mmCIF file of C-alpha atoms and ligand atoms in Angstrom:
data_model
loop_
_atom_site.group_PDB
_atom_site.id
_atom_site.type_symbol
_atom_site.label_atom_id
_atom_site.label_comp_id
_atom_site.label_asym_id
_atom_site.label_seq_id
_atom_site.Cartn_x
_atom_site.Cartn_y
_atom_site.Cartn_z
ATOM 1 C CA UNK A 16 -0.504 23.616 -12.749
ATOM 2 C CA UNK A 17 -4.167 22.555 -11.272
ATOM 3 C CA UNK A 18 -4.424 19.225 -9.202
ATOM 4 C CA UNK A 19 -7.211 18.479 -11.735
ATOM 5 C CA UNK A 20 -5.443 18.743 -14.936
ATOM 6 C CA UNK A 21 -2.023 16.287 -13.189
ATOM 7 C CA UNK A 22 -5.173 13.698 -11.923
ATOM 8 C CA UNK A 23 -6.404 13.924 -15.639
ATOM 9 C CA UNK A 24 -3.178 13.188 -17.015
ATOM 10 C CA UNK A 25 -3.017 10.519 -14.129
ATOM 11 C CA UNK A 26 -5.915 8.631 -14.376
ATOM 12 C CA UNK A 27 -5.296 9.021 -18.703
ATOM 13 C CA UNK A 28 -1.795 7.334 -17.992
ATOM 14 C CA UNK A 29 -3.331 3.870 -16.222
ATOM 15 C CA UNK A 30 -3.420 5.147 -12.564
ATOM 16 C CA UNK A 31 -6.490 3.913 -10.412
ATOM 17 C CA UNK A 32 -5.907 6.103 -7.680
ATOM 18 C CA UNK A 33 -3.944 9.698 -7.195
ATOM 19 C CA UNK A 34 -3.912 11.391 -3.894
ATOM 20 C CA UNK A 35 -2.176 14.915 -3.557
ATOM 21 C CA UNK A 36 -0.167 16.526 -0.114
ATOM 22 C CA UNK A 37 1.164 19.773 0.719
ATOM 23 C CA UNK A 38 4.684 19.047 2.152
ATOM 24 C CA UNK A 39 3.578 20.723 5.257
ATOM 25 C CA UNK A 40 2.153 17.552 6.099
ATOM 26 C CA UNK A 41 4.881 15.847 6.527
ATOM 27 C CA UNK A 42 6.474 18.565 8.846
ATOM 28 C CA UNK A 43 7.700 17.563 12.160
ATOM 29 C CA UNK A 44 8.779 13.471 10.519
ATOM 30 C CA UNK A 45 12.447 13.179 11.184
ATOM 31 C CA UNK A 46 14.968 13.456 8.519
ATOM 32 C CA UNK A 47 14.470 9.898 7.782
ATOM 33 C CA UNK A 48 10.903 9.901 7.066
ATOM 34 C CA UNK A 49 10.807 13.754 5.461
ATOM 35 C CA UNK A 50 10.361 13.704 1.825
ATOM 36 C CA UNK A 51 12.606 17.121 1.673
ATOM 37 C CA UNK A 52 15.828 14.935 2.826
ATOM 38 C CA UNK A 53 15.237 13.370 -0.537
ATOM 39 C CA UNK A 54 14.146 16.490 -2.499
ATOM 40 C CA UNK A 55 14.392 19.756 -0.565
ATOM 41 C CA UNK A 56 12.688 21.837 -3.084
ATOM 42 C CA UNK A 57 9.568 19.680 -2.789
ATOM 43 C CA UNK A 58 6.333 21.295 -1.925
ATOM 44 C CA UNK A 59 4.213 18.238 -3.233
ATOM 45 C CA UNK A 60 3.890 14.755 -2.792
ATOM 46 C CA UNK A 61 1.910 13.024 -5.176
ATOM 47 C CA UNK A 62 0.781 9.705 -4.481
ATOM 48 C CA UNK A 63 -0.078 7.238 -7.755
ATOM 49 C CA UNK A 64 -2.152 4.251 -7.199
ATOM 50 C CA UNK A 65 -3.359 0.674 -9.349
ATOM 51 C CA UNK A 66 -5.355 -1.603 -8.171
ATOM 52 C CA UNK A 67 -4.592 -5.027 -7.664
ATOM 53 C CA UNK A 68 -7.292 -6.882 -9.690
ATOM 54 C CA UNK A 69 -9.279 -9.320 -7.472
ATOM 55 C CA UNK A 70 -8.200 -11.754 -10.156
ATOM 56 C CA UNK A 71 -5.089 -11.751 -9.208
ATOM 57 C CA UNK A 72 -6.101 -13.383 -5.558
ATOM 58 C CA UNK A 73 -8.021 -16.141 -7.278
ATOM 59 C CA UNK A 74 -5.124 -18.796 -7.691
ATOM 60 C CA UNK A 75 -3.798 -17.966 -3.912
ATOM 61 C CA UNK A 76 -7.537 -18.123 -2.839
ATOM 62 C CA UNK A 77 -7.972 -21.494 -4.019
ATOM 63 C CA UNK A 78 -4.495 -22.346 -2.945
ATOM 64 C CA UNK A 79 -4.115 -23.930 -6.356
ATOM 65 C CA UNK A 80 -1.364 -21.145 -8.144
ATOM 66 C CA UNK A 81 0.757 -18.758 -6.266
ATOM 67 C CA UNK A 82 2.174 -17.277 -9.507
ATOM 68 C CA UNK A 83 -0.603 -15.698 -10.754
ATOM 69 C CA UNK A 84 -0.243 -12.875 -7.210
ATOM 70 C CA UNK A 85 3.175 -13.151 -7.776
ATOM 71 C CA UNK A 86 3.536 -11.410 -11.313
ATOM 72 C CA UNK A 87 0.437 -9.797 -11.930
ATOM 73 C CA UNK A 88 -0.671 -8.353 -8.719
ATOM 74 C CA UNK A 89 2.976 -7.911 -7.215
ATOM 75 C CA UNK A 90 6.228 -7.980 -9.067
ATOM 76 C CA UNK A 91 4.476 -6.741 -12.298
ATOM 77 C CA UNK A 92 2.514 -4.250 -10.978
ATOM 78 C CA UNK A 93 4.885 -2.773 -9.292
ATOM 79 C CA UNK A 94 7.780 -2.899 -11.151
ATOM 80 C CA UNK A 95 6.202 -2.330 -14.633
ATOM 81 C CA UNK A 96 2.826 -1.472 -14.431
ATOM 82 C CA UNK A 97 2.897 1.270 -11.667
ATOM 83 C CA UNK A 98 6.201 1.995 -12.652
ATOM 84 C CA UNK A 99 5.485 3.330 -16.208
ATOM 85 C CA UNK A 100 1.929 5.130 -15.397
ATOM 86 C CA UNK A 101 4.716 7.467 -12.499
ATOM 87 C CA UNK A 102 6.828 7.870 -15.188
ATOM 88 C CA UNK A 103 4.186 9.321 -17.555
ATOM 89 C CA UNK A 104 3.216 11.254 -14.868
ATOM 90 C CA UNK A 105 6.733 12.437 -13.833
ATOM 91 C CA UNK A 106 7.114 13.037 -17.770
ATOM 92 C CA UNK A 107 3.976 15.675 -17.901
ATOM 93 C CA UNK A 108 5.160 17.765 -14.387
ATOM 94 C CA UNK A 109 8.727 17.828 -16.304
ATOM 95 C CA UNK A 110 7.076 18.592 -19.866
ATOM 96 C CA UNK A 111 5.295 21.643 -17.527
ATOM 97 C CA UNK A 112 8.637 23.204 -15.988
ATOM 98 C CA UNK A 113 8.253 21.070 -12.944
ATOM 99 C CA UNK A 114 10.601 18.563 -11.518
ATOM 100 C CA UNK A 115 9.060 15.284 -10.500
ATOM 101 C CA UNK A 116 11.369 12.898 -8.550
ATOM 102 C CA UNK A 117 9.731 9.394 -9.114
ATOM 103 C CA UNK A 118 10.071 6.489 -5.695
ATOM 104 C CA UNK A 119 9.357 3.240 -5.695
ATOM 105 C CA UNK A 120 8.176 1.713 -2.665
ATOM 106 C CA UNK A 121 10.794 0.126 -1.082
ATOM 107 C CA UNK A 122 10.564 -0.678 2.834
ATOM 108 C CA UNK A 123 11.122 2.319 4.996
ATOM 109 C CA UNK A 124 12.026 -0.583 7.286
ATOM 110 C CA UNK A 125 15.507 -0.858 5.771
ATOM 111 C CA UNK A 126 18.680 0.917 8.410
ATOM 112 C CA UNK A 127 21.136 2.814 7.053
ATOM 113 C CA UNK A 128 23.037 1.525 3.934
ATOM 114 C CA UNK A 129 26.125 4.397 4.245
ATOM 115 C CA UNK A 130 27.624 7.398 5.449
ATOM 116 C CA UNK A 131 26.116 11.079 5.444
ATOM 117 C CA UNK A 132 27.502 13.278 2.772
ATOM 118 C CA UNK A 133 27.246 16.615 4.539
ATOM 119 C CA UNK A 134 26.014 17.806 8.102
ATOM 120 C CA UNK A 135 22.493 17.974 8.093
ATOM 121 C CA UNK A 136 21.358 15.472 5.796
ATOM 122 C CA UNK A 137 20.443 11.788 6.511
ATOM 123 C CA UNK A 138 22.699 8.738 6.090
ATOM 124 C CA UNK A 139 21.206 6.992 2.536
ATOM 125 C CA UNK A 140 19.123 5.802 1.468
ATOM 126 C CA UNK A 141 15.747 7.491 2.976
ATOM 127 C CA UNK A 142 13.323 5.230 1.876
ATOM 128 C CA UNK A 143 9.736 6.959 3.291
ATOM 129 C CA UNK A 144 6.568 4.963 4.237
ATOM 130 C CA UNK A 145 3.963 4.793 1.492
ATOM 131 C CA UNK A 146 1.081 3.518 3.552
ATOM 132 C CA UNK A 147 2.129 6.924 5.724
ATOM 133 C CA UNK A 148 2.622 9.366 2.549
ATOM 134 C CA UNK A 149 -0.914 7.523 1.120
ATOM 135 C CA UNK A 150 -3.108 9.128 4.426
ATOM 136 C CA UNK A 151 -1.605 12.173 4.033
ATOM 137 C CA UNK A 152 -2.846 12.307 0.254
ATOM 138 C CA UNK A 153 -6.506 11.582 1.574
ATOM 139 C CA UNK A 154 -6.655 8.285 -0.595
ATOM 140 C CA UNK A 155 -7.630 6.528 2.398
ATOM 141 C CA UNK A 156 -6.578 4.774 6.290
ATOM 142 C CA UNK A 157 -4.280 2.215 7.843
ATOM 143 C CA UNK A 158 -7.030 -0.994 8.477
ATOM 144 C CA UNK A 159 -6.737 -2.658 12.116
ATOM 145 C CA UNK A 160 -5.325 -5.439 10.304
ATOM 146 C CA UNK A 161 -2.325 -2.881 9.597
ATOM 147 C CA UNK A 162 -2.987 -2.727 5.546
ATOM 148 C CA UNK A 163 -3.720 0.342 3.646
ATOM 149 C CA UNK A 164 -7.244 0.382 2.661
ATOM 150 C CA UNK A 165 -9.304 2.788 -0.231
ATOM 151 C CA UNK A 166 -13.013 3.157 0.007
ATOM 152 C CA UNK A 167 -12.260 2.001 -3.876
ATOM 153 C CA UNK A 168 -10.263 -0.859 -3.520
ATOM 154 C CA UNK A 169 -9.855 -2.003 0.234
ATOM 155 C CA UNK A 170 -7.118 -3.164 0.001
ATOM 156 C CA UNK A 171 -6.521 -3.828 -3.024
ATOM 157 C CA UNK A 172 -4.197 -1.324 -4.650
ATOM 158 C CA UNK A 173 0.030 -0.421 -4.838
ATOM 159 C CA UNK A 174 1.373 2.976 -4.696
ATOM 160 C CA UNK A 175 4.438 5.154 -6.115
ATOM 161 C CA UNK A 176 5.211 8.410 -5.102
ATOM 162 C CA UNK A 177 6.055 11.691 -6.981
ATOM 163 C CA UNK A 178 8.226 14.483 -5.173
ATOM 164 C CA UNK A 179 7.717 17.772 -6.935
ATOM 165 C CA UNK A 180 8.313 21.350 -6.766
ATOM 166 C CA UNK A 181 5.295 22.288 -8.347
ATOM 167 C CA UNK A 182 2.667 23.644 -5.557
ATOM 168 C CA UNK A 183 -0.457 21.544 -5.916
ATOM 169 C CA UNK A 184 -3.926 21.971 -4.705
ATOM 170 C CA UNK A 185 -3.687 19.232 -1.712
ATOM 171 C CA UNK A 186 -6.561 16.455 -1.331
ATOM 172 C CA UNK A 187 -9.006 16.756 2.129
ATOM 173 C CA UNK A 188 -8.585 13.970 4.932
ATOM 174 C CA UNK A 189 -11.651 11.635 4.451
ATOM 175 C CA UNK A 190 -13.571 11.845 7.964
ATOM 176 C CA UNK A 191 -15.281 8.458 7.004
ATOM 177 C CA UNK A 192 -13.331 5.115 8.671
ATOM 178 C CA UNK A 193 -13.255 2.095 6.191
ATOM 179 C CA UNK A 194 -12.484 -0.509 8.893
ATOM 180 C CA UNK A 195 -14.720 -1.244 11.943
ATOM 181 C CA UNK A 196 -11.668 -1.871 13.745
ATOM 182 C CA UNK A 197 -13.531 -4.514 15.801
ATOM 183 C CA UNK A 198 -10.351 -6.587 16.047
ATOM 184 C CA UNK A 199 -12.300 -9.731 13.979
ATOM 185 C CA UNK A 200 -9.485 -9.872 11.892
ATOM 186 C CA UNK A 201 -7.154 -11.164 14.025
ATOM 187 C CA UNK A 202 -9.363 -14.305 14.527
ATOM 188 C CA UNK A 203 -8.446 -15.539 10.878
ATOM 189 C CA UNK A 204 -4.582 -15.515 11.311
ATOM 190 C CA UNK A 205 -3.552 -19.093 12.117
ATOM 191 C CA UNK A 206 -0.152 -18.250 13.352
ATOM 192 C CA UNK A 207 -1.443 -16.042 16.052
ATOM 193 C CA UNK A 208 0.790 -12.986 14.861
ATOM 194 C CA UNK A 209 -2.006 -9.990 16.094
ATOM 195 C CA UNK A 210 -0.464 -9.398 19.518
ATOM 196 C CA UNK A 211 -3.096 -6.492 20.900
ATOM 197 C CA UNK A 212 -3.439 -3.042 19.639
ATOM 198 C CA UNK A 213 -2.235 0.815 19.451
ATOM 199 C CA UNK A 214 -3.109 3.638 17.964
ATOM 200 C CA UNK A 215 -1.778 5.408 15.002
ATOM 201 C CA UNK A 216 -1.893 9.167 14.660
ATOM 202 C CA UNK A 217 -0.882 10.236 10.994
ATOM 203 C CA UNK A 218 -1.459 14.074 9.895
ATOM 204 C CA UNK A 219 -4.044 14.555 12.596
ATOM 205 C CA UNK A 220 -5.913 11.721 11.572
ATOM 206 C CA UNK A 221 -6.307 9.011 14.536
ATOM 207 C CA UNK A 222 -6.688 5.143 13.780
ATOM 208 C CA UNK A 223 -6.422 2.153 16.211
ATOM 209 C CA UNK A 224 -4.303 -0.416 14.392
ATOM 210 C CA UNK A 225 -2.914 -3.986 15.628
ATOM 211 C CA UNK A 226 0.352 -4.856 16.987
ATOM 212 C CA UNK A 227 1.662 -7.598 14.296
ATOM 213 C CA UNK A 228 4.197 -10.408 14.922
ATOM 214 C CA UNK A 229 6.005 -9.727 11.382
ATOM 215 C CA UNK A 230 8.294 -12.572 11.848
ATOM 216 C CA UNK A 231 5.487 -14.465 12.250
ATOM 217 C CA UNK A 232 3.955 -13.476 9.047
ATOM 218 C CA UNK A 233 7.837 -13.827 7.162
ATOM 219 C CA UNK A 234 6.780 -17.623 7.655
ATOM 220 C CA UNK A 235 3.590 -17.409 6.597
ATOM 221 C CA UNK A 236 2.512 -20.051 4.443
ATOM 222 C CA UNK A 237 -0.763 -18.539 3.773
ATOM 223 C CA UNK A 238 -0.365 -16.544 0.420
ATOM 224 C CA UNK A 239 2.005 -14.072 2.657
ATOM 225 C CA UNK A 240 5.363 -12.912 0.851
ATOM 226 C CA UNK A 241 8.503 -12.522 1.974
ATOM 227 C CA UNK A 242 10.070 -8.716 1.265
ATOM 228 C CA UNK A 243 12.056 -9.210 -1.876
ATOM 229 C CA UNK A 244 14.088 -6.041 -1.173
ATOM 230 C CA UNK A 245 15.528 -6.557 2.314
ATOM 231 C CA UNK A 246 14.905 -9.163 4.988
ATOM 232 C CA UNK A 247 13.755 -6.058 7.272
ATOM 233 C CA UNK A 248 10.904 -4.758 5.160
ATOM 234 C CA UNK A 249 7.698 -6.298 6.219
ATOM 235 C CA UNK A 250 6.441 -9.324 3.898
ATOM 236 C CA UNK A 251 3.725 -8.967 1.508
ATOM 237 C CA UNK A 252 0.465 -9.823 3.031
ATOM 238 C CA UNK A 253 -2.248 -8.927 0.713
ATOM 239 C CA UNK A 254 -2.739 -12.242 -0.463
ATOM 240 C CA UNK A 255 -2.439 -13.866 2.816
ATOM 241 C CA UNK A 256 -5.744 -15.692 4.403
ATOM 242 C CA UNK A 257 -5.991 -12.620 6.946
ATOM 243 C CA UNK A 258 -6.556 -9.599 4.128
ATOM 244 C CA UNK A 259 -8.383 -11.978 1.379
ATOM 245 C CA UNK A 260 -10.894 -12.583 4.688
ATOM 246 C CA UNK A 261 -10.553 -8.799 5.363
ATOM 247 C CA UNK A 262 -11.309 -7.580 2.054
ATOM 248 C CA UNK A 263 -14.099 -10.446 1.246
ATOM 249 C CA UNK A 264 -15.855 -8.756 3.884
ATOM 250 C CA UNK A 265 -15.411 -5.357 3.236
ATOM 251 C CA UNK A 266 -16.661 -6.188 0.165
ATOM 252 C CA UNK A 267 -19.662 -7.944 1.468
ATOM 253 C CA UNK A 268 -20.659 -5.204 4.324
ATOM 254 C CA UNK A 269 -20.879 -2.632 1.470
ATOM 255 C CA UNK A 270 -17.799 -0.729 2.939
ATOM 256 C CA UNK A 271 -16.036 -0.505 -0.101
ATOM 257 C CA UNK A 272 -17.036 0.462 -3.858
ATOM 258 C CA UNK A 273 -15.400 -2.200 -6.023
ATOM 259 C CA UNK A 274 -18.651 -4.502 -6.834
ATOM 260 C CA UNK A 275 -18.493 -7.732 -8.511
ATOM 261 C CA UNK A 276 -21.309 -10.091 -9.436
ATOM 262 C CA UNK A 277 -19.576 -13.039 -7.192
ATOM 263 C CA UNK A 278 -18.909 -12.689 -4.022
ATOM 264 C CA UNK A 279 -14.822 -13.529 -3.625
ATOM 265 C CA UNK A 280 -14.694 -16.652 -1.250
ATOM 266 C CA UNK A 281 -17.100 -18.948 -2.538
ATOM 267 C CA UNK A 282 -15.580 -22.160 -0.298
ATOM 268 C CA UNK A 283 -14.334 -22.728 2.955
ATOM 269 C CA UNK A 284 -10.755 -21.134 3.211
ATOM 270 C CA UNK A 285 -7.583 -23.232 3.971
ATOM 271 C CA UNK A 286 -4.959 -22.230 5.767
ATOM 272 C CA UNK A 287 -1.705 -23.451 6.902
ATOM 273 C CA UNK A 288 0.209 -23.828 10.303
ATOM 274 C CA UNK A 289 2.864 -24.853 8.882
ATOM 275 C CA UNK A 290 3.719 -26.335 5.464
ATOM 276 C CA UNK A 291 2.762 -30.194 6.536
ATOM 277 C CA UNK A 292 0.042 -28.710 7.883
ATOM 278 C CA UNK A 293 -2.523 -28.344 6.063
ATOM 279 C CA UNK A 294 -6.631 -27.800 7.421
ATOM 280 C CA UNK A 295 -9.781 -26.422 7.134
ATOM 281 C CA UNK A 296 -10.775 -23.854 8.913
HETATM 282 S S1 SF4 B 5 0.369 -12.817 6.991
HETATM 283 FE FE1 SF4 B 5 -0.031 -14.837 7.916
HETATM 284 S S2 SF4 B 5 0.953 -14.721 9.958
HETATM 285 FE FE2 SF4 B 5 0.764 -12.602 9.203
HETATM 286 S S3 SF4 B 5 -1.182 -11.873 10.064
HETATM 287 FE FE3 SF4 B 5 -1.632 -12.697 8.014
HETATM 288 S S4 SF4 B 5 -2.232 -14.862 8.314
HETATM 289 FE FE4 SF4 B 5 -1.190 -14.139 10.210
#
């Protein structure tokens, strides 16, 4: 099978984004991060994107309705939305002769849940890093404010994976950075969770990314989420002040393609210390 025809399929099926890998990129991960502890036969790792419609961030922007992120641009889209398009897409490689092992994303953060069942293979359940798997499809970088971003969406978009044995025609590495990486962002968290910086080497591809307080951002009253999976998988933070500021201005600078006629923030932000504690910024 081509790369083209799958994308075709992909793209026919509801995805936004789809971003292929060679499992050789992902040699040299331990056990626990390797996509073959899961599916040994793999030799491709498809990645399966939709965005998260801008939309979606209105209610949280104007800190007026929290449900509309909530089911539309999270627990919807990710359980339903996303869910069916990999299935359709897992459906086709499997119509073709293929197997197709469809993953939701579920926090790589997560320890051990049992025992090994044979020497040599991982304790369950390997849960892999999307943001990780998503750079080594090409769809796009890790932001300084620690978010995946597309030159599409920002970052605006969630992801589920397909392992397969069918060999695809892997995507390049953009060379082209997204994020300025100027450390801005930081400035707009009101909890003070960006604690300096490191850097990030994924497939070759270098980025300098900030050390986050995450238990900081678990009490987040800003639009952040808490993981709904386990309490170690990092919260949701796409509709949290810091990545609304982050992609209002990747929108404005030009860095990113989505275009709308309205520029997102349109009033001073609010933000929130803590929940009787409410100011303007
Ligand atoms: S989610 Fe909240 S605490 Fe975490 S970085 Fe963003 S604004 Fe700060």
């Amino acid at each position: 099978m081509e790369s083209r025809q799958l994308k075709e399929y992909a793209f026919s099926a509801g995805a936004d984004l789809a971003g292929i890998s060679g499992i050789d990129r992902f040699d040299g991960l331990t056990r626990r991060k390797d996509p073959r502890s899961i599916f040994p036969e793999a030799r491709s790792v498809i990645m399966i994107g939709r965005r998260i419609t801008r939309g979606t961030l209105r209610g949280v922007e104007e800190g007026t309705n929290f449900q509309n992120y909530m089911f539309h641009g999270y627990n919807w889209l990710e359980n339903r939305f996303i869910a069916m398009t990999t299935f359709r897409v897992s459906e086709f490689l499997e119509d073709n002769g293929w197997e197709a092992v469809p993953l939701p994303n579920l926090p790589p953060e997560v320890p051990p849940m049992g025992v090994a069942v044979r020497k040599g293979v991982p304790e369950p359940n390997v849960m892999l890093d999307f943001d990780d798997a998503a750079v080594r499809a090409g769809l796009g970088e890790i932001g300084y404010c620690g978010i995946f971003l597309t030159p599409e969406f920002g970052p605006r978009q969630r992801f589920q994976m397909i392992l397969t044995d069918a060999v695809l025609e892997p995507d390049p590495l953009p060379a082209e950075e997204i994020c300025p990486r100027n450390g801005e962002c930081g400035g707009f968290c009101p909890l003070g969770a960006f604690n300096g910086d490191r850097e990030l080497e994924i497939s070759g591809r270098k980025m300098r990314v900030a050390e986050i307080d995450y238990g900081k951002c678990a009490s987040c009253k800003n639009g952040a989420v808490k993981n709904p999976h386990h309490p170690a998988g990092r919260p949701d933070r796409i509709a949290s002040v810091c990545i609304r500021t982050c992609m209002d201005y990747l929108e404005r600078s030009g860095r990113i393609k989505s275009r709308f006629r309205l520029p997102f923030r349109q009033r001073e932000t609010w933000t929130v210390r803590e929940e009787k504690d409410l100011y303007r910024m």
